[in-house]
Amino acid sequence: MTTLDDLRAACEARAATPTDRVADVEPRFVAYPTSTDEVSRLLRAAAAHQLHVVVRGGGTKLHWGGPPSAADLILDTGKLTGVVEHAAGDLIAVIRAGTPLAEVQRVLARSGQRLPLDEMLPGATLGGVVATGAAGPLRLRHGTARDQVIGLTVVRADGVVAHSGGKVVKNVAGYDLGRLLAGSYGTLGVLTEIAVKLTPIPAARAFVRRPVRTPAEVRDLSVRLKQERLAPVALEVECPAPDGARRTATRVPGHPDLMVLLLEGPADGVAARAAKAVEVLGGDARADAEPPDWWGSYPFGPDDLALQVVTPVGQLFGPVYSMRDAARGTGIRIFCSPAAGVLHAAVPGDVDPDRAVEIVNAARTVAMSHGGHCTVLAAPPKVRPEIDLWGPVEGIGLMRAVKHEFDPAGRLAPGRFVGGI
Amino acid sequence: MEVPARLAAVAERLVASLGPHSVLTDPAELRTYECDGLARYAVSPGLVVLPETTEQVVETVRACRDADLPFVARGSGTGLSGGALPRSDGVLIVTSRMRRILEVDLDAECAIVEPGVINLAISREVSPAHYHYAPDPSSQQICSIGGNVAENSGGAHCLKYGFTAHHVTGLEIVTPDGDVVWLGGGKCRQSTGYDLLGVFIGSEGTLGIATKVVVRLVQTQQCVETVLAAFEDMASAGEAVSAIIAAGITPAAIEMMDALSIEAAEQAVDCRYPDGAGAVLIVELDGPADDVAAELAAVTARCEQSGAFELRRAADEYERGEIWKGRKSAFAAVGRISPDYIVQDGVIPRTALPEVLADIAALSERTGIRVANVFHAGDGNLHPLVLYDESVPGQGDAAEEVSGAILDLCIGHGGSITGEHGVGVDKAKHLPKMFTADDLDTMQLVRCAFDPAQRCNPGKVFPTPRLCGEVPRRGAAPHPAQAAGLAEAF
C-alpha cells in the first residue's frame, strides 16, 4: 500500500503536478474530500504518514502569508461545496467551506438576503475568505468574516471533528472557536462547514463619489460626513498609481484620488441621504447607482507586493503619505477604508527588493507609531526573503501555545502564519 | 502545606504589597462575596483581594501561582450563571476598585477603560459628544465592563449592533501565570495573528483577567422611534416579528412580553400597557430620519396586519422611557407575583418561537409551575422566568426541572443554552447536550494553552475539565489502513 493508496481510501486523491505548487513548494499529493467525514479520514491518513497539509479553496490567496516550510498534501475543498441549510426566516445559513462566495450570494439572493462579505477576489471560497479574514468595503458596517461566523465544523490535524457555536445568532455557550479559526490561515484545523448570519439585501443603494487630492482632504471630508450622521455602510478611497509613475517622482495632474461613500436602506431614505452627502462633500460630488469599477477589489494583482496597513480610525493619512514618499516613482496604488482604519496597497512585483523593504518599513513605522500595524499579505519570491511579512505580533507566546495544543506536530500549513507558526 | 496555611501566606504577602485595605480575611466580610447574581450557589471565598491597578492584579495572580491556589475574578457580581462563584480554597479577585475611564479618543471612536467601570458609565461619559457604547445588558446600570467581557454580554440592542465581542477591540489581560499581554488590535479594529481577543471574550474568566478594555464608541443615531404594539396573544405578536424581519427591516430592538410578565410589570412599576394585552412587542428603530420614517410605516403596517389592537409611538424621550420601563423592570417585577423565581436564558431560532412557546405553556400546565416569558424576540433569546415558592415542599425542585426542560427545548430546536448569561456553574451540566466530547475537548485545547495548570476560575463552563497533560483523543483513532484490516499496528 502506498501513501497515495491510503489517501485514496479516505477520498479522491491524485499525485500532485507542478501547477499545484504553493509558493515554491511542490506538494506530493492532492486530495478532494466531499464531506467532513472524508476530511477527517484524510487527515488521519495524513497524520499516519506524517504529511504536512495545506488547504486550498479557490486558490486566490494561496500565495498569501509565508511560504509553507512543507506541503506534502494539498487538501482541495473544490468538492466540499453547497449550502447545507438556509433558514431565511432566521437569517442564517450553513455552508460547506469550499463553496464559492459568489455561489453563496446567488443562493441567498433568491430569498432577498446576502452574506455581508465582499468577494474581493473572484473565485474565492467562503472557507478561504474566513480562513484569511479577507474583507472589503462592507467591513465598515458589518465587520469582517469573524463577525459573521456563528458556528463551524472544523477537523483537527489529528482528524478529530469538532463543532463550536451553532445556528443561532446569540450564543455564548462554550469558547468561540469561530473567532479563533477565522483568520488563522489553515494552521489550526480544516474548516468544513460554516454557519453564518445573514442580512436582507437593502432596498436601495447609492454610491456618492467625489474626487479628492490629498489624504488630508479625505480626513477633513470624513469628519464632516461623520458630523452629519449619514450612517454609511462603506467609505472607500482609491489612490491610483499615476501614469508614468516609474519615470517621474511626482503625481500626475488629472489623476485625482476618488472618495466613494456607500449608502444603503429604504429607497426614500437613501435618496435623501445621498443628496445630503453630495451637499456636504461639495466639490464635484455626485451620486450614482453603480460603484466605480475598482469597488470591492484589492489594488494588487497576484504578482504584486501586497500590503495591508491597519491604524486607529482617522489615522490612515500618515501611512499613505509615508508610503507614497517611500515609493517615489514606483507606482504604488492604494485603496483605503479610512472610516475602518484599513488600507491595502499594491507595489509592482518587479520592484527592487531594497525599495520594497523601504516601502514596507515606511508604512510599518508610521502605522506602529499610531498603535497600528502593517502586514505583507503577499510578496514576489525575490522580495520575500528580505521582508518580515507580519511585523511584531503582540501575544505571540500565547499564539504559539494555541498552535501547539491544536497541532502539536506542526502539520497544518507550517510556516505560513505569524512568527513562523 | 494545607490550603488554609497557603491562603494565609498569600494574604500576608498581599497585605504587605497591596496594603491591608485591599485584602479581606474576616469571615463576615468574605461572606459578602459568597455568591453572584445566582443566589442558589454560595461559597465563601478563601480570600478576597480588591486590586486597584494592573500591577496589583499581577501581584495577586503571581501570589496564587506561587502558592498553587485557584483564583476567580469578579466584577459587579450580576452574572446569572454562577460564573463568579468563589472557591473556598482560592482567591476572589474583585475588580470593582478598577473603575477609571482612562482615555476617550473620539477621533478613533474608542475609549480605554478599566474592568470595573460600569457599562452605562461609558455611554454617560461620551453622550455629550453624541456617542455611546452599544451593548446594553438589562443590568447595565450596575454590571461592569470586565464582567461583560467575561460573558460576551448583549442586551436588547444586540439584534442590530451585536455583542461585546463586536465592540471590544483590545484587552490588556493578566494571564494565569501573571504576565501582562495585550490581545486584539487595541485602538485598531483589526489585529494580526490568531484572534485571541475573540476567544477570550465570553470565556467566563477561565483564560485570564482583563485589566484594561478598549471599547468601540458608536455614534448615536440621528433619530430613534419606539413603538409599543399590543396583541391578544403571543402567536399574533410572533407573527408580527416574523413579518417585520421578512420585510428586510433590522430594528435596533424587538422585545416581547407575555401576559404574566406584563401583569408583574404592571404591579411593580405601573407601566400602563394596553388593557387586555396577551402579549406586547416593543420595537425600536434607529438611524437617519428618512430611513426610520420609512421603516416605522412598514413596522406599523406589519403589526396591524398581524392583529395589533393598539399601537403606541413614543413622542419623546419621556414616553420612550415609559414604554421601556415595564420591560426593563420585568425580572425584578416578577418578585411581586412570586416569592421565588429562576431567570432562564436560552436561545432558539426565531422561527421556532410559536412552537417553543406552546411547548413551554404545555410544560407549565403539566407541572403547575408558572412561567413568565420576556425575551429578545429579534434574535430568539428567551428569558423565561420560572416562578415557584421555596416554602412549598418540592416546588423548588420542580421549578429546576421545568427550567432544565426549557433548555432541552432550546437545544432540540437547534438553539443554545445561553445567549448572554453564560454557562458558569449553573449550566455546565447542560453543555454536553449541545456539544460532543470531541467538541468540548477541542475547546479545552484553548484552555490548556492559556492556563495549563487550571488555576483560573476552575470548575466553570466545562463539566469535566481535563488535565492539560492528558491528550485523550489525540491520535487515538486507528490508521485507515489498519481500520480496513489491511495493516496491523505493532
CSV table of C-alpha atoms in Angstrom, one decimal, chain A residues 22 39 43 51-57 61-62 64-66 68-71 73-75 77 97 125-134 152-158 177-192 194 390 399 402-404 406-418 420-421, chain B residues 193-195:
chain,number,residue,atom,x,y,z
A,22,VAL,CA,2.3,26.6,-3.2
A,39,VAL,CA,-11.8,15.3,5.6
A,43,LEU,CA,-6.3,13.9,7.9
A,51,LEU,CA,2.3,14.5,5.8
A,52,HIS,CA,2.2,18.3,6.0
A,53,VAL,CA,-1.2,19.6,4.8
A,54,VAL,CA,-2.1,22.9,3.1
A,55,VAL,CA,-5.8,23.6,2.5
A,56,ARG,CA,-6.7,25.1,-0.9
A,57,GLY,CA,-10.0,26.6,-1.7
A,61,LYS,CA,-5.0,33.7,-1.6
A,62,LEU,CA,-2.8,30.6,-1.6
A,64,TRP,CA,-0.7,34.9,1.0
A,65,GLY,CA,1.3,34.5,4.1
A,66,GLY,CA,4.7,32.8,4.4
A,68,PRO,CA,4.9,26.7,3.9
A,69,SER,CA,8.0,25.0,5.0
A,70,ALA,CA,6.5,21.8,3.8
A,71,ALA,CA,3.3,21.0,1.9
A,73,LEU,CA,-0.7,17.2,0.7
A,74,ILE,CA,-3.0,19.8,-0.8
A,75,LEU,CA,-6.4,19.4,0.7
A,77,THR,CA,-12.0,21.9,-1.0
A,97,ALA,CA,-16.3,25.7,3.2
A,125,THR,CA,-14.5,30.3,-1.4
A,126,LEU,CA,-16.2,31.0,1.8
A,127,GLY,CA,-13.7,28.9,3.7
A,128,GLY,CA,-10.8,30.8,2.1
A,129,VAL,CA,-12.4,34.2,3.0
A,130,VAL,CA,-13.0,33.1,6.6
A,131,ALA,CA,-9.5,31.4,7.0
A,132,THR,CA,-7.7,34.5,5.8
A,133,GLY,CA,-10.0,37.1,7.3
A,134,ALA,CA,-10.3,38.8,3.9
A,152,LEU,CA,-18.5,26.0,12.5
A,153,THR,CA,-17.3,22.5,12.0
A,154,VAL,CA,-13.6,22.0,12.0
A,155,VAL,CA,-11.4,19.0,11.6
A,156,ARG,CA,-8.2,19.0,13.7
A,157,ALA,CA,-4.8,17.9,12.5
A,158,ASP,CA,-5.4,14.5,14.2
A,177,LEU,CA,-13.7,28.8,18.2
A,178,GLY,CA,-15.2,30.5,15.2
A,179,ARG,CA,-13.3,33.7,16.0
A,180,LEU,CA,-10.1,31.8,16.8
A,181,LEU,CA,-10.3,29.9,13.5
A,182,ALA,CA,-11.2,32.9,11.4
A,183,GLY,CA,-8.1,34.4,10.1
A,184,SER,CA,-5.9,31.5,11.2
A,185,TYR,CA,-4.7,30.6,7.6
A,186,GLY,CA,-5.5,26.9,8.0
A,187,THR,CA,-2.9,26.4,10.7
A,188,LEU,CA,-5.3,25.2,13.5
A,189,GLY,CA,-7.7,23.0,11.6
A,190,VAL,CA,-9.6,22.5,8.4
A,191,LEU,CA,-12.9,24.3,8.2
A,192,THR,CA,-15.6,22.1,6.6
A,194,ILE,CA,-19.5,27.3,8.5
A,390,TRP,CA,4.0,40.1,9.7
A,399,MET,CA,-0.4,32.1,19.9
A,402,VAL,CA,-2.6,27.6,21.0
A,403,LYS,CA,-0.9,26.2,17.8
A,404,HIS,CA,0.9,23.6,19.9
A,406,PHE,CA,-4.2,22.2,18.3
A,407,ASP,CA,-1.4,20.9,16.0
A,408,PRO,CA,1.5,19.6,18.2
A,409,ALA,CA,3.3,18.0,15.3
A,410,GLY,CA,3.0,21.2,13.2
A,411,ARG,CA,1.5,19.5,10.3
A,412,LEU,CA,-1.0,22.2,9.1
A,413,ALA,CA,0.4,24.8,6.8
A,414,PRO,CA,3.7,25.0,8.7
A,415,GLY,CA,5.5,28.4,8.5
A,416,ARG,CA,2.6,30.1,6.8
A,417,PHE,CA,1.4,32.2,9.7
A,418,VAL,CA,2.7,34.8,12.2
A,420,GLY,CA,6.7,31.1,11.7
A,421,ILE,CA,3.6,29.2,13.0
B,193,GLY,CA,-2.3,36.7,14.3
B,194,TYR,CA,-4.9,34.4,15.9
B,195,ASP,CA,-8.0,36.2,17.2
